[in-house]
PDB file of C-alpha atoms and ligand atoms in Angstrom:
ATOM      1  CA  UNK A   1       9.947  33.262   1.746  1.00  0.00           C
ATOM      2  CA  UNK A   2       6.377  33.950   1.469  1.00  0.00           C
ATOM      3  CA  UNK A   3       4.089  31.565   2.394  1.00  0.00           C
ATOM      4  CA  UNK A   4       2.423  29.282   0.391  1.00  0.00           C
ATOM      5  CA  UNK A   5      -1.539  29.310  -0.745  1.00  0.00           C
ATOM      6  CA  UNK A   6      -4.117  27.860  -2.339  1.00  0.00           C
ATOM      7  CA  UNK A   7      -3.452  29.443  -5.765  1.00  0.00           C
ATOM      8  CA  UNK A   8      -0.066  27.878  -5.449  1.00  0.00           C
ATOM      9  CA  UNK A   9      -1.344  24.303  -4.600  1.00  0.00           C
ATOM     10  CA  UNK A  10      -3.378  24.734  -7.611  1.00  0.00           C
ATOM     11  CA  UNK A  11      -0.358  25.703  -9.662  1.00  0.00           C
ATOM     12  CA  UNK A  12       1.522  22.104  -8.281  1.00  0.00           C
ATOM     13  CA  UNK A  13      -1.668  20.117  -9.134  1.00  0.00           C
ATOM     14  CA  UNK A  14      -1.983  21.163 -12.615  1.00  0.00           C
ATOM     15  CA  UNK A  15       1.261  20.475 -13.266  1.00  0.00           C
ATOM     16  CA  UNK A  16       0.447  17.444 -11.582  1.00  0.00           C
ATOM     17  CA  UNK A  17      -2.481  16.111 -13.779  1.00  0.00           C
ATOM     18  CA  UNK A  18      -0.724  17.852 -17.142  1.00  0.00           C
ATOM     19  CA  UNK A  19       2.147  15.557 -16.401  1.00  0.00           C
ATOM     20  CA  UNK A  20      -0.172  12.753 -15.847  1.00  0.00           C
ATOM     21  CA  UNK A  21      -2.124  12.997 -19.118  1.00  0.00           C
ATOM     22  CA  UNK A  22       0.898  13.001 -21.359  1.00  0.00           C
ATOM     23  CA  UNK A  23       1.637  10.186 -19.573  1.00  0.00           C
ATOM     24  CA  UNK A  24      -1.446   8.417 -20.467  1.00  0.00           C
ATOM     25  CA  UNK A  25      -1.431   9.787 -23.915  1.00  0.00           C
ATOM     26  CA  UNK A  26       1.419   7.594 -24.601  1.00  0.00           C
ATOM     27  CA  UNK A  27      -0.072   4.152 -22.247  1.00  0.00           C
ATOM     28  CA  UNK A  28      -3.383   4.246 -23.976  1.00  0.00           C
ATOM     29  CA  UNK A  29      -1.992   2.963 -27.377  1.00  0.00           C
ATOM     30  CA  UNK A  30      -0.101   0.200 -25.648  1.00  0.00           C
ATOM     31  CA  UNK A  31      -3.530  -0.744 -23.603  1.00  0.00           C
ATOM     32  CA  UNK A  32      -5.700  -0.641 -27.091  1.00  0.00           C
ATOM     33  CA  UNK A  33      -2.650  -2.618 -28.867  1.00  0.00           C
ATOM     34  CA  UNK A  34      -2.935  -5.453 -25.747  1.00  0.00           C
ATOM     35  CA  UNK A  35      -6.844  -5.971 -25.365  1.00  0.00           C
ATOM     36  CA  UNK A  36      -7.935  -8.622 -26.836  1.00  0.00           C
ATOM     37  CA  UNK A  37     -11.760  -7.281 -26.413  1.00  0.00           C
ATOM     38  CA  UNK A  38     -12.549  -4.947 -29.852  1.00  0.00           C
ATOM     39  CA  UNK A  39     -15.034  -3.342 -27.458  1.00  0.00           C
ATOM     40  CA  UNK A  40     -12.359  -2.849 -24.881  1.00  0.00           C
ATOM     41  CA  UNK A  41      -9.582  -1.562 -27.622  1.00  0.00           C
ATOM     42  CA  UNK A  42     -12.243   0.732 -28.789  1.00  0.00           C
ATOM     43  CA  UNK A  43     -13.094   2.438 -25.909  1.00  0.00           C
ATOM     44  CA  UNK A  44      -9.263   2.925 -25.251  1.00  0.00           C
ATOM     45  CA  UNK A  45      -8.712   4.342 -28.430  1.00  0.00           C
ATOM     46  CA  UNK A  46     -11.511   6.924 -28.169  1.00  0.00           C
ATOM     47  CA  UNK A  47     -10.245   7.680 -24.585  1.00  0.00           C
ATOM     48  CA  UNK A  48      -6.995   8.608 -26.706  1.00  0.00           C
ATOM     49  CA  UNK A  49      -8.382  11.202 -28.683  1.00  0.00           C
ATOM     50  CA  UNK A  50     -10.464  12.345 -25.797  1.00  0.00           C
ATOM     51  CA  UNK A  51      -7.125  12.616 -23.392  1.00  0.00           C
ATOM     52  CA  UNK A  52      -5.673  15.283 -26.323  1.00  0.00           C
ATOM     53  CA  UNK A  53      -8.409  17.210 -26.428  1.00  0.00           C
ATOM     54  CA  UNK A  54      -7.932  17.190 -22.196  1.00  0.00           C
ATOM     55  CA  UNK A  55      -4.136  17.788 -22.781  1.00  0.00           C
ATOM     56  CA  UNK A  56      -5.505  20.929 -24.552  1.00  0.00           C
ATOM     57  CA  UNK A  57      -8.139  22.180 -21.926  1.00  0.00           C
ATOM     58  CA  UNK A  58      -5.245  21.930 -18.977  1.00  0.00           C
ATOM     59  CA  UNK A  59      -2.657  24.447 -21.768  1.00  0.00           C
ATOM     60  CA  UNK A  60      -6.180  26.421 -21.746  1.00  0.00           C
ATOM     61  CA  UNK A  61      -6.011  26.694 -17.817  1.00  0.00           C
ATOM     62  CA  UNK A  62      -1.942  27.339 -17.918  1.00  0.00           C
ATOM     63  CA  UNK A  63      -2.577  30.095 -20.225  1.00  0.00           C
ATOM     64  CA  UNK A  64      -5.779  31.820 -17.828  1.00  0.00           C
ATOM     65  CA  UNK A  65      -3.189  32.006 -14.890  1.00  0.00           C
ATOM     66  CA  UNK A  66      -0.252  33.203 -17.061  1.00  0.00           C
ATOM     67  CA  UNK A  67       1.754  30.472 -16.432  1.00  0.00           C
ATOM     68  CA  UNK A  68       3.384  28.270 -19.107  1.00  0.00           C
ATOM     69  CA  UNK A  69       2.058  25.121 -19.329  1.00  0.00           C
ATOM     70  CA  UNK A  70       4.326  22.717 -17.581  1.00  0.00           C
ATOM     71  CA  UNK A  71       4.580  19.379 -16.047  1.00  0.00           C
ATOM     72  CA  UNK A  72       5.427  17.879 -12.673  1.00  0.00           C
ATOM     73  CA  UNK A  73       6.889  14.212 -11.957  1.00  0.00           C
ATOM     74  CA  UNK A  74       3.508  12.638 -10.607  1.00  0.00           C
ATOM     75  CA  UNK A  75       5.100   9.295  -8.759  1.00  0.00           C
ATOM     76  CA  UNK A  76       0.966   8.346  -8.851  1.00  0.00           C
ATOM     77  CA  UNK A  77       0.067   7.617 -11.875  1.00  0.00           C
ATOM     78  CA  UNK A  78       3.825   6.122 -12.997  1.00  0.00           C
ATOM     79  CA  UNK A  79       3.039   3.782 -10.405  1.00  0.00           C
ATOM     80  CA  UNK A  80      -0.866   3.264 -11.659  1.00  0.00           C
ATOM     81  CA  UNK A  81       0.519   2.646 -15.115  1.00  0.00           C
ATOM     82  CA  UNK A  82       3.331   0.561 -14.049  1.00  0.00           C
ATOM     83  CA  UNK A  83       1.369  -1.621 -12.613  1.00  0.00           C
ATOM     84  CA  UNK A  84      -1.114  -1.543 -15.512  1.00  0.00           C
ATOM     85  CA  UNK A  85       2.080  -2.659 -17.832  1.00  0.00           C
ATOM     86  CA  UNK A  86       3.096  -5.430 -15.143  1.00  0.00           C
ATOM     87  CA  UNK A  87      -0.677  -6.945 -16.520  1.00  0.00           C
ATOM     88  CA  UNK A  88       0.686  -6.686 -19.539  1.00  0.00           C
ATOM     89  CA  UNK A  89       3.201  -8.681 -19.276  1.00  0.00           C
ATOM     90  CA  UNK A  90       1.945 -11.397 -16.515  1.00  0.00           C
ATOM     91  CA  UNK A  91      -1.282 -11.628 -18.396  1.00  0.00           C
ATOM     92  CA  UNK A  92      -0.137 -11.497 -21.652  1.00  0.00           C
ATOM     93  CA  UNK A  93      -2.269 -14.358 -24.024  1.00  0.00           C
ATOM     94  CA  UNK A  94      -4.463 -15.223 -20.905  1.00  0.00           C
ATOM     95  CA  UNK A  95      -8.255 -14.807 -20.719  1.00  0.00           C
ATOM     96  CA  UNK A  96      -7.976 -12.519 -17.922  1.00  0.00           C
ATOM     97  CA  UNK A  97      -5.813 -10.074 -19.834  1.00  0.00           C
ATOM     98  CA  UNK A  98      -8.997  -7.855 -21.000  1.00  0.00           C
ATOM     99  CA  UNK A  99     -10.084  -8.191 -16.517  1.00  0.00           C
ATOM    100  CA  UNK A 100      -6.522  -6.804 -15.168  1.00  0.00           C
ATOM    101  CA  UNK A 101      -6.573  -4.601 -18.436  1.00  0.00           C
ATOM    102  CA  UNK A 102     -10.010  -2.774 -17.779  1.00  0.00           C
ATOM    103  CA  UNK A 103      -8.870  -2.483 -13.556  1.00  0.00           C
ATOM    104  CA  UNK A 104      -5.660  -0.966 -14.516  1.00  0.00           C
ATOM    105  CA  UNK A 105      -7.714   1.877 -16.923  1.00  0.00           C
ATOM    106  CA  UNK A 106     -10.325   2.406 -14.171  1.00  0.00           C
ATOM    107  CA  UNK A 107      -7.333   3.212 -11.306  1.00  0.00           C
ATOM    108  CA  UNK A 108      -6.371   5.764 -13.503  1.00  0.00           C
ATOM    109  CA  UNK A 109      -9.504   7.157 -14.721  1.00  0.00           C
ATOM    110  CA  UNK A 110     -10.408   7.541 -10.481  1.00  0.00           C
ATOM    111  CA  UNK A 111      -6.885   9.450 -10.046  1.00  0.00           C
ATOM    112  CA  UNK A 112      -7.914  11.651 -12.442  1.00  0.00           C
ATOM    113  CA  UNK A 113     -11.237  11.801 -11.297  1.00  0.00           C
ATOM    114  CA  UNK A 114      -9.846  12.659  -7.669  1.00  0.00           C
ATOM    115  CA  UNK A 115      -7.902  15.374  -9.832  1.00  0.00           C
ATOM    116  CA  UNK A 116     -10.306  17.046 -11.557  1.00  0.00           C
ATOM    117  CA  UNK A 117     -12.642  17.153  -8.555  1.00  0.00           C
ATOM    118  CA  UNK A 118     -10.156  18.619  -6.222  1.00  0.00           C
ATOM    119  CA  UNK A 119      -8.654  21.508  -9.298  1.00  0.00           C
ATOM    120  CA  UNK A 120     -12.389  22.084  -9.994  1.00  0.00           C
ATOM    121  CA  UNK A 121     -13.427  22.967  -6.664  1.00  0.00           C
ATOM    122  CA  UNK A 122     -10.256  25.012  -6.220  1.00  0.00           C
ATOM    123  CA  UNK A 123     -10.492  26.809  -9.560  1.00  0.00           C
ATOM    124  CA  UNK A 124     -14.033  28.235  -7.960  1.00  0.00           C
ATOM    125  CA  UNK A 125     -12.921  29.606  -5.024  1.00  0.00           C
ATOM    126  CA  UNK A 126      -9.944  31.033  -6.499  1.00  0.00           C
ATOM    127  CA  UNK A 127     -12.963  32.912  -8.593  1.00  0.00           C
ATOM    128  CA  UNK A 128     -11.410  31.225 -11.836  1.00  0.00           C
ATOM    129  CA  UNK A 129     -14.497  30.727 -13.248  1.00  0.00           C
ATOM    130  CA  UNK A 130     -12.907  29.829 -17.013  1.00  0.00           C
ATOM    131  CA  UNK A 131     -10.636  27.703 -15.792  1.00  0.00           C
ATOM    132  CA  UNK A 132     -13.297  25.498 -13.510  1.00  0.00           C
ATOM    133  CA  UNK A 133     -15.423  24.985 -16.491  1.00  0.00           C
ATOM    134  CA  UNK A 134     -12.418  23.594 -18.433  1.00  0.00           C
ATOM    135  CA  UNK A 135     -11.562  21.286 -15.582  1.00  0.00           C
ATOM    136  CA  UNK A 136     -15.731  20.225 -15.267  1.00  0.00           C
ATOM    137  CA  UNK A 137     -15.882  19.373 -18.836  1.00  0.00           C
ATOM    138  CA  UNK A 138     -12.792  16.916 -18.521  1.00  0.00           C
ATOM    139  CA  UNK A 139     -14.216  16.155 -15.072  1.00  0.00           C
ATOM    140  CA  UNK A 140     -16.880  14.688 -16.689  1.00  0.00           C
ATOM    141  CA  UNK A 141     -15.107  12.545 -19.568  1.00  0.00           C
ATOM    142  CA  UNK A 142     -13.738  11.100 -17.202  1.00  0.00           C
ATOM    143  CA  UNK A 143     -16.579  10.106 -15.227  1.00  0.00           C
ATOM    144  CA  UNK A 144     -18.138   8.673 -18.358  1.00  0.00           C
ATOM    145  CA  UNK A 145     -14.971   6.885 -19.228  1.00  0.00           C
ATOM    146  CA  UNK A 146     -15.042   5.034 -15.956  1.00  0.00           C
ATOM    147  CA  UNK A 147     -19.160   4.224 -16.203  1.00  0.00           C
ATOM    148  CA  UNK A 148     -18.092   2.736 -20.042  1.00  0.00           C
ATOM    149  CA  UNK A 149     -15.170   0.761 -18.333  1.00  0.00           C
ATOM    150  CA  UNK A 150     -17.802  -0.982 -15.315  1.00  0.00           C
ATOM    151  CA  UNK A 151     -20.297  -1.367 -18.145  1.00  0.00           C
ATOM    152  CA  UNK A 152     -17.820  -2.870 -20.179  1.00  0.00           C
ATOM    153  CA  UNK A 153     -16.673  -5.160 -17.371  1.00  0.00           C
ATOM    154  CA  UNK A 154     -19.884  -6.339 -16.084  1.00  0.00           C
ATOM    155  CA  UNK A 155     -20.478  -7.915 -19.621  1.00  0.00           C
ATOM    156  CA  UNK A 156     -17.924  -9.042 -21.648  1.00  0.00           C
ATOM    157  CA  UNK A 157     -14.645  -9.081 -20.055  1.00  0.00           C
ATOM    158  CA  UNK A 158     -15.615 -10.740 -16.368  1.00  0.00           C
ATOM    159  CA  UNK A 159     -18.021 -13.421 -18.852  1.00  0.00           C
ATOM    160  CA  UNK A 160     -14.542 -14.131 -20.693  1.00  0.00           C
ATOM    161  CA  UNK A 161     -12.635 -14.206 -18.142  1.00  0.00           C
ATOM    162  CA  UNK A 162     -14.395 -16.908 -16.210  1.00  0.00           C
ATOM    163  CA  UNK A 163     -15.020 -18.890 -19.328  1.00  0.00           C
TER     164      UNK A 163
HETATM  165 FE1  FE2 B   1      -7.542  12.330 -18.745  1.00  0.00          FE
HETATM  166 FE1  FE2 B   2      -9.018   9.464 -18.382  1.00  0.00          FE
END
């Protein structure tokens, strides 16, 4: 068997992150549904719409190496969004719901962060050049989607929480 390389790892990560985002294309309804904060169910609806048009860019990528675009069991991010759904339930009518809520969205916005960074950087030395600007434009949604979330939790969700 030939040994394994970097365009290989690359291959295992995108399937990684594509199995990842369908994933949270179907937890970000159940997170806007649950927040109580219409800021908070806001942003996680527009995050929605934003994670198909990333669902899109990584079939983009698939289709640049020739591969079909398919997923990989990520054990990561079940276990980010199970624990975001154990809030759920534990917090369920509490004031800290919107808190545990917004902490659950921002671990997975940093694993995909983490993600993106590392298939990014790969992308360029594998002299994908496409493919890395696909991966920097979701790169950066990301990035923005975290800022929103600390934004969001610096105001209203810690100042209801401790109320
Ligand atoms: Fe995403
Ligand atoms: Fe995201």
């Amino acid at each position: 068997m030939a040994e394994k390389q970097l365009d290989d790892l690359f291959l295992d990560t995108l399937k990684d992150i594509y199995y990842a985002e369908r994933q949270i294309l179907k937890a970000l309804p159940k997170m806007a549904k649950a927040a109580t904060s219409p800021e908070l169910k806001a942003g996680f609806e527009q995050h929605h719409t934003e994670t198909e048009g990333q669902v899109e860019r990584l079939q983009q990528v698939f289709e640049i190496l020739g591969k079909p675009a398919r997923g990989k069991t990520c054990d990561a991010i079940l276990g980010i969004l199970e624990e975001g759904k154990e809030i759920m339930d534990e917090y369920k009518g509490t004031s800290a719901l919107d808190a545990g809520l917004l902490a659950a969205a921002q671990a997975v916005e940093h694993y995909e962060i983490s993600r993106y960074g590392t298939l990014k950087t790969w992308a360029s030395e594998l002299g994908m050049k496409d493919a890395a600007k696909l991966l920097d434009a979701t790169l950066n949604e990301e990035k923005k989607t975290d800022d929103s979330l600390s934004k969001l939790a610096v105001s209203a969700v810690n100042l209801a929480a401790a109320a």
